[in-house]
Backbone as CSV, one residue per row, in Angstrom:
resi,resn,N_x,N_y,N_z,CA_x,CA_y,CA_z,C_x,C_y,C_z
1,MET,135.528,119.420,79.342,135.531,118.226,80.176,136.216,118.522,81.496
2,ALA,135.880,117.761,82.496,136.427,118.003,83.827,137.928,117.772,83.842
3,ASN,138.646,118.590,84.571,140.089,118.484,84.686,140.429,117.709,85.950
4,PRO,141.215,116.596,85.837,141.541,115.811,87.030,142.186,116.629,88.134
5,SER,142.848,117.733,87.764,143.515,118.525,88.792,142.513,119.231,89.702
6,THR,141.253,119.328,89.264,140.243,119.990,90.090,139.632,119.043,91.111
7,ARG,140.012,117.785,91.088,139.417,116.798,91.976,140.060,116.864,93.356
8,SER,139.272,116.626,94.374,139.768,116.750,95.736,139.141,115.696,96.622
9,LYS,139.625,115.617,97.858,139.060,114.680,98.824,137.949,115.384,99.595
10,PRO,136.860,114.669,99.874,135.763,115.286,100.622,136.094,115.400,102.102
11,SER,135.402,116.295,102.774,135.561,116.434,104.217,134.753,115.356,104.927
12,ASN,135.031,115.166,106.197,134.259,114.204,106.990,132.785,114.611,107.057
13,ALA,132.534,115.918,107.109,131.150,116.398,107.150,130.413,116.047,105.859
14,GLN,131.103,116.173,104.724,130.482,115.809,103.449,130.187,114.315,103.392
15,LEU,131.142,113.502,103.828,130.933,112.051,103.826,129.752,111.672,104.708
16,SER,129.663,112.305,105.877,128.561,112.014,106.793,127.221,112.388,106.164
17,ARG,127.181,113.529,105.500,125.943,113.980,104.845,125.536,113.008,103.744
18,TRP,126.483,112.567,102.929,126.168,111.657,101.826,125.725,110.289,102.329
19,ARG,126.332,109.821,103.421,125.928,108.513,103.971,124.451,108.517,104.358
20,LYS,124.005,109.624,104.910,122.616,109.705,105.365,121.624,109.578,104.212
21,LEU,122.069,109.820,102.993,121.167,109.771,101.846,120.715,108.358,101.515
22,ARG,121.276,107.375,102.194,120.779,106.010,102.013,119.415,105.845,102.677
23,MET,119.049,106.788,103.547,117.753,106.733,104.230,116.795,107.751,103.612
24,ARG,115.569,107.305,103.393,114.588,108.147,102.701,114.345,109.466,103.412
25,LYS,114.264,109.456,104.745,113.921,110.695,105.446,114.972,111.772,105.214
26,TYR,116.230,111.354,105.062,117.281,112.341,104.800,117.297,112.759,103.336
27,ARG,116.984,111.816,102.424,116.874,112.210,101.014,115.785,113.264,100.846
28,ASP,114.652,113.037,101.511,113.553,113.993,101.413,113.903,115.320,102.093
29,LYS,114.574,115.239,103.233,114.944,116.455,103.957,115.915,117.311,103.147
30,GLU,116.914,116.653,102.538,117.937,117.366,101.775,117.494,117.652,100.338
31,GLY,116.490,116.903,99.851,116.076,117.054,98.459,117.106,116.527,97.489
32,LEU,117.832,115.468,97.891,118.921,114.926,97.077,118.689,113.451,96.778
33,PHE,119.449,112.914,95.826,119.448,111.486,95.543,120.860,111.061,95.163
34,VAL,121.106,109.754,95.209,122.405,109.191,94.839,122.230,108.345,93.586
35,ALA,123.048,108.620,92.575,123.058,107.829,91.342,124.353,107.036,91.290
36,GLU,124.265,105.806,90.804,125.445,104.940,90.788,125.577,104.219,89.457
37,GLY,126.827,104.039,89.031,127.109,103.298,87.807,127.511,104.222,86.671
38,GLU,128.413,103.726,85.828,128.980,104.530,84.741,127.898,105.114,83.822
39,ARG,127.049,104.264,83.281,126.065,104.733,82.310,125.058,105.685,82.941
40,CYS,124.569,105.319,84.115,123.577,106.153,84.796,124.136,107.541,85.075
41,VAL,125.326,107.608,85.662,125.915,108.894,86.023,126.233,109.718,84.780
42,MET,126.828,109.094,83.764,127.204,109.846,82.568,125.988,110.426,81.856
43,GLN,124.893,109.671,81.794,123.695,110.211,81.148,123.109,111.368,81.949
44,LEU,123.153,111.274,83.267,122.682,112.386,84.092,123.558,113.622,83.898
45,LEU,124.872,113.426,83.789,125.778,114.553,83.570,125.523,115.201,82.215
46,GLU,125.261,114.390,81.201,124.968,114.947,79.878,123.701,115.795,79.913
47,ARG,122.686,115.318,80.634,121.449,116.086,80.730,121.654,117.366,81.534
48,ASP,122.496,117.308,82.556,122.763,118.487,83.369,123.532,119.528,82.565
49,SER,124.428,119.068,81.688,125.255,119.990,80.913,124.561,120.494,79.666
50,GLY,123.425,119.854,79.299,122.761,120.213,78.055,123.422,119.601,76.849
51,ALA,124.327,118.635,77.073,125.058,118.039,75.959,124.251,116.995,75.217
52,GLY,123.133,116.538,75.824,122.384,115.440,75.223,121.692,115.795,73.926
53,VAL,120.747,116.736,73.954,119.970,117.103,72.777,119.826,118.614,72.752
54,SER,120.149,119.241,71.635,120.026,120.684,71.526,118.565,121.088,71.461
55,ALA,118.273,122.313,71.857,116.892,122.779,71.899,116.261,122.704,70.515
56,GLY,115.061,122.144,70.469,114.331,122.062,69.218,114.734,120.908,68.340
57,ALA,115.748,120.133,68.739,116.216,119.034,67.906,115.761,117.713,68.476
58,GLY,115.706,116.715,67.622,115.417,115.361,68.075,113.938,115.080,68.179
59,SER,113.625,113.814,68.439,112.240,113.383,68.553,111.695,113.718,69.930
60,ASP,110.390,113.470,70.114,109.765,113.756,71.404,110.452,113.013,72.529
61,HIS,110.759,111.712,72.312,111.350,110.939,73.400,112.756,111.408,73.704
62,GLN,113.496,111.932,72.711,114.832,112.458,72.974,114.743,113.735,73.797
63,ARG,113.784,114.592,73.465,113.631,115.826,74.236,113.208,115.524,75.664
64,ALA,112.342,114.519,75.833,111.919,114.147,77.186,113.093,113.653,77.995
65,SER,113.960,112.829,77.369,115.071,112.241,78.108,116.135,113.267,78.437
66,SER,116.107,114.453,77.785,117.097,115.483,78.072,116.575,116.520,79.056
67,ALA,115.443,116.231,79.691,114.881,117.163,80.662,115.910,117.489,81.734
68,SER,115.804,118.703,82.300,116.844,119.199,83.188,116.955,118.375,84.461
69,VAL,118.169,118.205,84.900,118.465,117.581,86.181,119.736,118.247,86.679
70,HIS,119.867,118.401,87.986,121.041,119.091,88.519,121.882,118.135,89.354
71,ILE,123.151,117.997,88.974,124.103,117.165,89.711,124.976,118.067,90.574
72,GLU,125.062,117.752,91.865,125.821,118.591,92.791,127.266,118.143,92.955
73,ALA,127.545,116.851,92.771,128.911,116.358,92.940,129.054,115.000,92.270
74,VAL,130.274,114.721,91.806,130.634,113.406,91.269,131.658,112.799,92.216
75,LEU,131.443,111.536,92.587,132.319,110.856,93.543,132.986,109.677,92.854
76,LEU,134.319,109.611,92.940,135.078,108.550,92.295,135.852,107.740,93.324
77,ARG,135.834,106.448,93.179,136.616,105.543,94.034,138.061,105.582,93.554
78,VAL,139.001,105.777,94.456,140.386,106.024,94.052,140.992,104.881,93.248
79,ASP,140.532,103.635,93.485,141.102,102.507,92.745,140.242,102.094,91.559
80,GLY,139.214,102.874,91.241,138.437,102.625,90.036,137.244,101.723,90.189
81,GLY,137.054,101.068,91.332,135.872,100.217,91.505,136.199,98.747,91.535
82,THR,135.177,97.946,91.864,135.377,96.506,92.053,134.648,95.655,91.041
83,GLY,133.690,96.228,90.328,132.852,95.412,89.450,133.247,95.480,87.998
84,ALA,132.468,94.770,87.172,132.692,94.778,85.737,132.532,96.191,85.206
85,GLY,133.430,96.573,84.299,133.358,97.906,83.731,134.180,98.914,84.508
86,SER,134.792,98.495,85.624,135.662,99.407,86.357,137.093,99.108,85.925
87,GLY,137.984,98.958,86.869,139.327,98.515,86.546,140.222,99.571,85.942
88,THR,139.778,100.818,85.841,140.627,101.884,85.347,140.695,102.968,86.399
89,SER,141.863,103.603,86.509,142.008,104.657,87.496,141.153,105.853,87.118
90,PRO,140.412,106.440,88.054,139.608,107.614,87.743,140.455,108.798,87.317
91,ASP,141.750,108.778,87.630,142.612,109.898,87.271,142.921,109.975,85.787
92,ASN,142.949,108.840,85.104,143.463,108.885,83.743,142.506,108.380,82.683
93,ALA,141.278,107.996,83.058,140.443,107.333,82.068,139.141,108.062,81.757
94,ARG,138.437,108.539,82.751,137.083,109.021,82.512,137.066,110.417,81.887
95,THR,136.241,110.559,80.875,136.017,111.841,80.230,134.598,112.284,80.535
96,PHE,134.458,113.475,81.102,133.147,113.965,81.498,132.630,114.993,80.498
97,PRO,131.303,115.126,80.378,130.749,116.225,79.586,131.165,117.562,80.200
98,GLN,131.055,118.629,79.407,131.384,119.957,79.915,130.441,120.310,81.058
99,GLY,130.997,120.738,82.171,130.166,121.076,83.313,131.004,121.584,84.465
100,ASN,130.338,122.027,85.515,131.035,122.632,86.656,130.850,121.845,87.940
101,TRP,130.695,120.538,87.832,130.483,119.747,89.036,131.798,119.545,89.767
102,PRO,131.789,119.678,91.098,132.978,119.278,91.858,133.136,117.762,91.792
103,VAL,134.358,117.307,91.623,134.654,115.876,91.529,135.529,115.503,92.720
104,TYR,135.104,114.478,93.463,135.806,114.089,94.682,136.356,112.674,94.567
105,HIS,137.569,112.505,95.095,138.169,111.179,95.232,137.828,110.610,96.601
106,LEU,137.355,109.377,96.633,137.029,108.719,97.897,137.873,107.470,98.056
107,GLU,138.361,107.262,99.280,139.019,106.000,99.575,138.010,104.864,99.420
108,ALA,138.533,103.666,99.169,137.661,102.525,98.875,136.617,102.302,99.968
109,ALA,137.041,102.364,101.227,136.110,102.101,102.329,135.003,103.146,102.380
110,ASP,135.355,104.415,102.159,134.352,105.479,102.181,133.388,105.343,101.004
111,PHE,133.928,105.040,99.835,133.066,104.882,98.658,132.103,103.718,98.848
112,ASP,132.634,102.592,99.312,131.790,101.403,99.478,130.702,101.624,100.516
113,ASP,130.958,102.537,101.451,129.955,102.888,102.459,128.759,103.600,101.829
114,LEU,129.012,104.303,100.736,127.956,105.036,100.040,127.303,104.211,98.941
115,SER,128.056,103.250,98.419,127.572,102.452,97.293,126.442,101.526,97.712
116,ASP,125.536,101.272,96.774,124.396,100.391,97.017,124.606,99.012,96.397
117,THR,125.787,98.786,95.812,126.070,97.504,95.160,127.336,96.883,95.731
118,GLU,127.392,95.561,95.727,128.575,94.872,96.236,129.745,95.010,95.273
119,SER,129.481,94.906,93.972,130.522,95.063,92.953,130.244,96.353,92.204
120,ASN,130.897,97.431,92.636,130.581,98.734,92.058,131.559,99.119,90.951
121,GLN,131.177,100.138,90.191,131.992,100.630,89.081,132.815,101.851,89.460
122,GLY,132.798,102.198,90.732,133.670,103.263,91.199,133.226,104.670,90.870
123,ILE,131.944,104.865,90.571,131.470,106.214,90.267,130.056,106.411,90.813
124,LEU,129.874,107.524,91.516,128.583,107.937,92.071,128.353,109.405,91.722
125,ALA,127.111,109.817,91.789,126.792,111.236,91.658,125.737,111.597,92.692
126,ILE,125.846,112.785,93.223,124.833,113.333,94.121,124.011,114.327,93.310
127,GLY,122.712,114.064,93.196,121.851,114.919,92.387,120.727,115.525,93.200
128,ARG,120.147,116.578,92.664,119.019,117.233,93.329,117.710,116.691,92.773
129,GLN,116.812,116.312,93.665,115.518,115.788,93.259,114.734,116.849,92.484
130,THR,114.034,116.416,91.448,113.119,117.337,90.776,111.886,117.518,91.660
131,PRO,111.330,118.704,91.717,110.191,118.949,92.611,108.936,118.221,92.152
132,GLU,108.079,117.903,93.109,106.801,117.280,92.794,105.929,118.244,91.993
133,THR,105.263,117.708,90.976,104.360,118.502,90.143,102.940,118.376,90.691
134,PRO,102.269,119.462,91.004,100.901,119.360,91.527,99.987,118.631,90.547
135,ALA,99.039,117.890,91.088,98.113,117.132,90.236,97.366,118.046,89.279
136,GLU,97.036,119.249,89.720,96.296,120.167,88.850,97.131,120.624,87.656
137,VAL,98.453,120.503,87.759,99.327,120.793,86.616,99.435,119.570,85.713
138,LEU,99.574,118.384,86.312,99.648,117.154,85.523,98.392,116.949,84.682
139,VAL,97.263,117.397,85.183,96.006,117.261,84.443,96.116,117.890,83.053
140,GLY,96.910,118.947,82.931,97.042,119.652,81.662,98.157,119.147,80.776
141,LYS,98.869,118.084,81.193,99.969,117.540,80.404,99.443,116.755,79.205
142,ALA,100.323,116.562,78.221,100.001,115.668,77.111,100.154,114.229,77.582
143,GLY,99.309,113.344,77.040,99.342,111.945,77.468,100.445,111.171,76.817
144,PRO,100.607,109.926,77.244,99.836,109.251,78.283,100.358,109.575,79.686
145,LEU,99.565,109.227,80.680,99.996,109.294,82.066,99.995,107.879,82.640
146,LEU,100.807,107.691,83.684,100.873,106.401,84.371,100.555,106.595,85.843
147,ALA,99.668,105.770,86.370,99.384,105.745,87.806,99.856,104.404,88.348
148,LEU,100.630,104.433,89.416,101.245,103.222,89.958,100.706,102.960,91.355
149,ASP,100.046,101.820,91.500,99.338,101.462,92.730,100.130,100.418,93.512
150,GLY,100.975,100.887,94.437,101.704,99.967,95.304,102.806,99.187,94.621
151,ILE,103.501,99.793,93.652,104.659,99.144,93.022,105.797,99.152,94.040
152,GLN,106.241,97.979,94.463,107.188,97.900,95.580,108.618,97.577,95.167
153,ASP,108.810,96.991,94.005,110.153,96.597,93.595,110.877,97.781,92.946
154,PRO,112.034,98.195,93.491,112.746,99.347,92.927,113.121,99.157,91.463
155,GLY,113.507,97.931,91.090,113.865,97.678,89.701,112.694,97.889,88.766
156,ASN,111.508,97.478,89.189,110.317,97.687,88.365,110.018,99.173,88.189
157,LEU,110.071,99.929,89.288,109.779,101.356,89.182,110.810,102.052,88.300
158,GLY,112.089,101.707,88.467,113.122,102.320,87.635,112.920,102.035,86.158
159,THR,112.562,100.788,85.835,112.297,100.424,84.443,111.099,101.188,83.900
160,ILE,110.067,101.334,84.720,108.878,102.080,84.297,109.229,103.547,84.035
161,VAL,110.061,104.142,84.882,110.479,105.532,84.673,111.207,105.675,83.341
162,ARG,112.111,104.745,83.055,112.856,104.817,81.787,111.915,104.655,80.597
163,SER,110.982,103.711,80.690,110.025,103.512,79.599,109.118,104.729,79.434
164,ALA,108.699,105.315,80.558,107.865,106.514,80.494,108.608,107.648,79.795
165,THR,109.902,107.744,80.037,110.725,108.751,79.375,110.805,108.475,77.878
166,TRP,111.068,107.220,77.519,111.211,106.836,76.110,109.934,107.121,75.326
167,PHE,108.788,106.825,75.922,107.515,106.987,75.228,106.853,108.347,75.500
168,SER,107.633,109.289,76.033,107.169,110.669,76.224,105.908,110.768,77.081
169,ALA,105.830,109.963,78.134,104.692,110.056,79.050,104.677,111.430,79.714
170,GLY,103.474,111.923,79.981,103.359,113.246,80.576,103.675,113.294,82.054
171,GLY,103.559,112.141,82.734,103.845,112.146,84.159,103.474,110.846,84.837
172,LEU,103.875,110.752,86.104,103.627,109.584,86.939,102.811,109.997,88.156
173,LEU,101.771,109.218,88.459,101.033,109.379,89.707,101.441,108.227,90.610
174,LEU,102.126,108.528,91.690,102.666,107.502,92.580,101.713,107.292,93.747
175,GLY,100.980,106.181,93.706,100.009,105.892,94.744,100.643,105.385,96.022
176,HIS,99.843,105.289,97.071,100.321,104.819,98.367,100.903,103.409,98.229
177,GLY,102.000,103.172,98.940,102.646,101.871,98.908,103.667,101.710,97.812
178,THR,103.796,102.701,96.942,104.797,102.641,95.876,106.156,103.046,96.427
179,VAL,107.190,102.326,96.024,108.544,102.566,96.512,108.973,103.999,96.200
180,ASP,109.882,104.526,97.017,110.392,105.884,96.862,111.022,106.063,95.481
181,LEU,110.592,107.098,94.771,111.120,107.396,93.442,112.616,107.645,93.459
182,TRP,113.151,108.068,94.617,114.565,108.440,94.713,115.398,107.384,95.439
183,HIS,114.840,106.211,95.644,115.596,105.096,96.216,116.786,104.800,95.296
184,PRO,117.991,104.557,95.848,119.162,104.320,94.994,118.962,103.233,93.942
185,LYS,118.249,102.165,94.278,118.031,101.096,93.304,117.070,101.529,92.206
186,VAL,116.109,102.381,92.537,115.220,102.930,91.511,116.029,103.805,90.557
187,VAL,116.836,104.697,91.128,117.652,105.602,90.313,118.572,104.809,89.392
188,ARG,119.226,103.794,89.933,120.132,102.986,89.111,119.382,102.287,87.986
189,SER,118.173,101.815,88.271,117.401,101.080,87.266,116.872,101.978,86.153
190,THR,116.805,103.284,86.390,116.374,104.184,85.321,117.461,104.364,84.271
191,ALA,118.700,103.987,84.599,119.840,104.110,83.672,119.982,105.528,83.126
192,GLY,119.792,106.512,83.986,120.012,107.899,83.591,118.760,108.688,83.307
193,ALA,117.577,108.057,83.391,116.323,108.767,83.101,115.716,109.422,84.336
194,THR,116.379,109.316,85.476,115.863,109.919,86.708,115.603,111.412,86.513
195,GLY,114.443,111.865,86.954,114.117,113.279,86.884,113.589,113.752,85.546
196,ALA,113.453,112.841,84.572,113.027,113.251,83.232,111.514,113.315,83.075
197,VAL,110.767,112.744,84.028,109.309,112.683,83.920,108.688,113.371,85.135
198,ALA,107.682,114.201,84.891,106.966,114.856,85.989,106.287,113.808,86.866
199,TRP,106.111,114.132,88.149,105.547,113.146,89.076,104.788,113.840,90.202
200,CYS,103.871,113.084,90.790,103.230,113.528,92.024,102.848,112.304,92.840
201,ARG,102.712,112.487,94.143,102.294,111.421,95.050,100.876,111.711,95.527
202,GLY,100.166,110.639,95.871,98.843,110.854,96.425,98.007,109.598,96.444
203,SER,96.780,109.744,96.853,95.830,108.637,96.914,95.175,108.472,95.545
204,LEU,95.413,107.339,94.897,94.845,107.134,93.566,93.314,107.138,93.567
205,PRO,92.645,106.545,94.585,91.177,106.629,94.583,90.660,108.064,94.598
206,ASP,91.463,108.988,95.118,91.076,110.399,95.127,91.527,111.123,93.855
207,LEU,92.727,110.768,93.358,93.295,111.481,92.212,92.629,111.113,90.888
208,LEU,92.391,109.818,90.669,91.906,109.382,89.357,90.578,110.025,88.961
209,PRO,89.598,110.150,89.875,88.356,110.832,89.481,88.585,112.281,89.052
210,GLN,89.579,112.943,89.661,89.881,114.318,89.267,90.356,114.370,87.821
211,PHE,91.214,113.405,87.454,91.711,113.368,86.079,90.589,113.000,85.111
212,GLU,89.727,112.092,85.535,88.608,111.694,84.680,87.704,112.890,84.383
213,LYS,87.492,113.739,85.362,86.650,114.925,85.165,87.244,115.874,84.131
214,HIS,88.570,115.805,83.959,89.242,116.666,82.981,89.472,115.951,81.650
215,GLY,88.728,114.878,81.419,88.762,114.243,80.108,89.745,113.114,79.934
216,TRP,90.344,112.639,81.033,91.293,111.534,80.923,90.553,110.194,80.930
217,GLN,90.948,109.313,79.995,90.402,107.954,79.930,91.236,107.056,80.840
218,VAL,90.643,106.529,81.900,91.355,105.669,82.852,91.278,104.224,82.381
219,LEU,92.447,103.607,82.179,92.532,102.208,81.764,93.290,101.425,82.826
220,LEU,92.620,100.482,83.463,93.235,99.655,84.496,93.880,98.434,83.851
221,LEU,95.191,98.254,84.078,95.872,97.063,83.573,95.545,95.914,84.514
222,ASN,94.551,95.118,84.131,94.041,94.086,85.025,93.393,92.977,84.197
223,GLY,93.813,91.752,84.443,93.301,90.625,83.667,92.073,89.981,84.255
224,GLY,91.173,90.747,84.812,89.968,90.212,85.437,88.927,89.766,84.429
225,PRO,87.833,89.174,84.918,86.791,88.640,84.026,86.084,89.710,83.205
226,ASP,86.115,90.953,83.649,85.446,92.030,82.923,86.396,92.808,82.009
227,SER,87.621,92.320,81.878,88.614,93.050,81.090,88.430,92.814,79.595
228,VAL,88.957,93.761,78.800,88.952,93.631,77.343,90.402,93.595,76.871
229,PRO,90.676,92.966,75.719,92.051,92.938,75.218,92.582,94.356,74.992
230,LEU,93.845,94.559,75.345,94.457,95.883,75.224,94.321,96.434,73.806
231,HIS,94.533,95.577,72.800,94.552,96.079,71.423,93.171,96.504,70.925
232,THR,92.116,96.167,71.672,90.766,96.589,71.264,90.288,97.821,72.021
233,ALA,91.026,98.237,73.039,90.589,99.353,73.882,90.792,100.688,73.177
234,ALA,89.836,101.582,73.355,89.974,102.937,72.824,91.049,103.674,73.619
235,MET,91.992,104.302,72.896,93.075,105.028,73.549,93.128,106.449,73.016
236,PRO,92.362,107.343,73.608,92.433,108.748,73.200,93.770,109.348,73.617
237,SER,94.029,110.561,73.176,95.310,111.189,73.517,95.474,111.343,75.026
238,ARG,94.367,111.584,75.721,94.420,111.693,77.183,94.108,110.326,77.790
239,CYS,95.133,109.488,77.819,94.981,108.107,78.286,95.809,107.920,79.553
240,LEU,95.184,107.396,80.603,95.846,107.220,81.893,95.825,105.732,82.251
241,PHE,97.002,105.099,82.154,97.127,103.683,82.494,97.387,103.534,83.992
242,VAL,96.763,102.537,84.600,96.943,102.274,86.030,97.488,100.865,86.197
243,ALA,98.660,100.739,86.834,99.300,99.440,87.058,99.344,99.142,88.547
244,GLY,99.144,97.869,88.908,99.040,97.489,90.308,100.254,96.782,90.867
245,ASN,100.155,96.444,92.126,101.205,95.779,92.889,101.632,94.464,92.255
246,GLU,102.932,94.150,92.381,103.498,92.961,91.746,102.800,91.670,92.162
247,GLY,102.448,91.540,93.425,101.853,90.293,93.892,100.338,90.306,93.958
248,ASN,99.773,91.445,94.347,98.330,91.520,94.601,97.535,92.234,93.519
249,GLY,98.217,92.842,92.563,97.507,93.566,91.521,96.928,94.871,92.031
250,LEU,95.868,95.326,91.379,95.236,96.589,91.749,94.452,96.447,93.052
251,SER,94.453,97.500,93.852,93.713,97.477,95.110,92.213,97.488,94.841
252,GLY,91.460,96.934,95.782,90.014,96.863,95.635,89.358,98.224,95.484
253,GLU,90.003,99.271,96.016,89.437,100.619,95.930,89.364,101.134,94.498
254,LEU,90.168,100.524,93.604,90.199,100.997,92.220,89.320,100.170,91.294
255,LEU,88.890,99.008,91.763,88.069,98.123,90.938,86.584,98.402,91.178
256,GLY,85.765,98.058,90.201,84.325,98.215,90.354,83.841,99.646,90.348
257,ARG,84.631,100.543,89.774,84.238,101.955,89.737,83.895,102.410,88.318
258,GLY,83.731,101.447,87.426,83.321,101.788,86.070,84.449,102.090,85.119
259,TRP,85.684,102.015,85.587,86.814,102.264,84.693,87.098,101.025,83.849
260,THR,87.533,101.233,82.626,87.802,100.129,81.712,89.001,99.317,82.189
261,GLU,88.824,98.002,82.264,89.925,97.103,82.597,90.439,96.479,81.305
262,VAL,91.759,96.529,81.112,92.354,95.971,79.897,93.353,94.884,80.276
263,ARG,93.445,93.882,79.431,94.374,92.779,79.671,95.303,92.624,78.474
264,ILE,96.456,92.019,78.741,97.424,91.701,77.691,97.420,90.194,77.541
265,ASP,96.851,89.715,76.456,96.698,88.274,76.265,98.037,87.607,75.967
266,GLY,98.198,86.399,76.476,99.404,85.612,76.244,99.136,84.168,76.606
267,ASP,100.194,83.377,76.692,100.065,81.952,76.988,100.116,81.734,78.495
268,ALA,98.964,81.766,79.144,98.897,81.626,80.600,99.205,80.217,81.067
269,SER,99.276,79.252,80.142,99.627,77.890,80.538,101.124,77.759,80.795
270,ARG,101.892,78.746,80.343,103.350,78.676,80.478,103.873,79.576,81.593
271,VAL,103.271,80.730,81.763,103.626,81.638,82.866,102.338,82.223,83.428
272,GLU,102.344,82.497,84.719,101.124,82.971,85.378,100.722,84.357,84.915
273,SER,101.711,85.244,84.790,101.387,86.629,84.446,102.632,87.338,83.941
274,LEU,102.428,88.552,83.423,103.535,89.395,83.002,104.086,90.174,84.194
275,ASN,105.382,90.448,84.156,105.976,91.395,85.089,105.320,92.762,84.883
276,VAL,105.093,93.502,85.973,104.360,94.757,85.872,105.072,95.765,84.980
277,ALA,106.409,95.809,85.036,107.133,96.740,84.169,106.964,96.359,82.704
278,ALA,106.964,95.047,82.414,106.753,94.593,81.037,105.353,94.960,80.562
279,ALA,104.364,94.803,81.436,102.989,95.148,81.071,102.861,96.637,80.758
280,VAL,103.506,97.477,81.569,103.471,98.917,81.319,104.144,99.240,79.989
281,ASN,105.279,98.592,79.705,105.973,98.821,78.437,105.066,98.515,77.251
282,ILE,104.367,97.382,77.322,103.478,96.982,76.226,102.339,97.984,76.066
283,ALA,101.780,98.427,77.188,100.689,99.402,77.125,101.157,100.721,76.513
284,LEU,102.340,101.178,76.902,102.867,102.425,76.351,103.144,102.296,74.858
285,TYR,103.661,101.133,74.458,103.902,100.932,73.025,102.587,100.911,72.259
286,ALA,101.585,100.229,72.804,100.278,100.178,72.142,99.710,101.584,71.976
287,TYR,99.893,102.416,72.986,99.433,103.805,72.896,100.203,104.551,71.811
288,SER,101.539,104.425,71.819,102.367,105.184,70.877,102.149,104.746,69.436
289,ALA,101.781,103.474,69.236,101.601,102.937,67.887,100.158,103.007,67.415
290,GLY,99.299,103.657,68.203,97.891,103.754,67.835,97.675,104.662,66.645
291,PRO,96.446,104.769,66.171,96.132,105.594,65.003,96.623,107.028,65.171
292,GLY,97.384,107.491,64.196,97.854,108.869,64.212,99.022,109.119,65.129
293,LYS,99.560,108.052,65.740,100.685,108.227,66.651,101.928,107.609,66.038
294,GLU,103.071,108.276,66.202,104.322,107.812,65.625,105.033,106.911,66.618
295,SER,105.410,105.704,66.178,106.141,104.800,67.062,107.600,105.211,67.105
296,HIS,108.269,104.931,68.244,109.672,105.281,68.425,110.560,104.134,67.980
297,GLN,111.712,104.481,67.462,112.676,103.470,67.056,113.653,103.223,68.195
298,PRO,114.085,101.979,68.406,115.017,101.681,69.497,116.381,102.269,69.243
299,GLU,117.154,102.402,70.323,118.513,102.926,70.201,119.383,101.982,69.403
């Protein structure tokens, strides 16, 4: 575990570099991301140290969630933070997994400058982004795959990433208009699953036909008049679910191309529609619980 005596104060140059990571262009330039919150940071540290799941052990979803991620630094607020779950001095309370990360103490003002929340828990981590996986590599992954068409809410994308990790999805296709995978709010919403799922960016109208040619069944999550109930849809092992924008649904470029549209039936007299992250969760569960597939047990 990390020794408090190894902790130090960052330089002004380091603080300046970390502040810039709040902007996407600098995150992309540096290849870094910022993780915030006790649970999120600790799970990332466990995955970086290999403490999560030993090789060859655990279920598929456990192995997926332990995929490699590299943490470059841990940042602690000297007074322990302002939000629920803080209130303890970083010097005497936190126990870290075995690892070689530098740990820095930040004054409250400097920490809050980096934090993305008003009531923080006094802990951040600087991590290295996992590289984009070429589409031609994702084509050969085990299913299911998820394609996201203009998902704009960071919380939704983060939840989808965590669910994709839990259900051992082979990867994410991030279409145009989808929020940055490394946005601080996305990272926080994954609750430590950041970097666990392969991903690529691109134009879905161009990418999906390529996957279809390689035997992938494209299923559009869409409650249109031509849709069929999700539980009746054929779900082969190579199943690619496509989820659309929170307000507008799937773009017109993806409709009317012969791909199967599936809906999740419910009481539409009480609520207009399902949240997109909830719809993806249901689709992934339906896939995992299909014939010959083992369902996962909750934590």
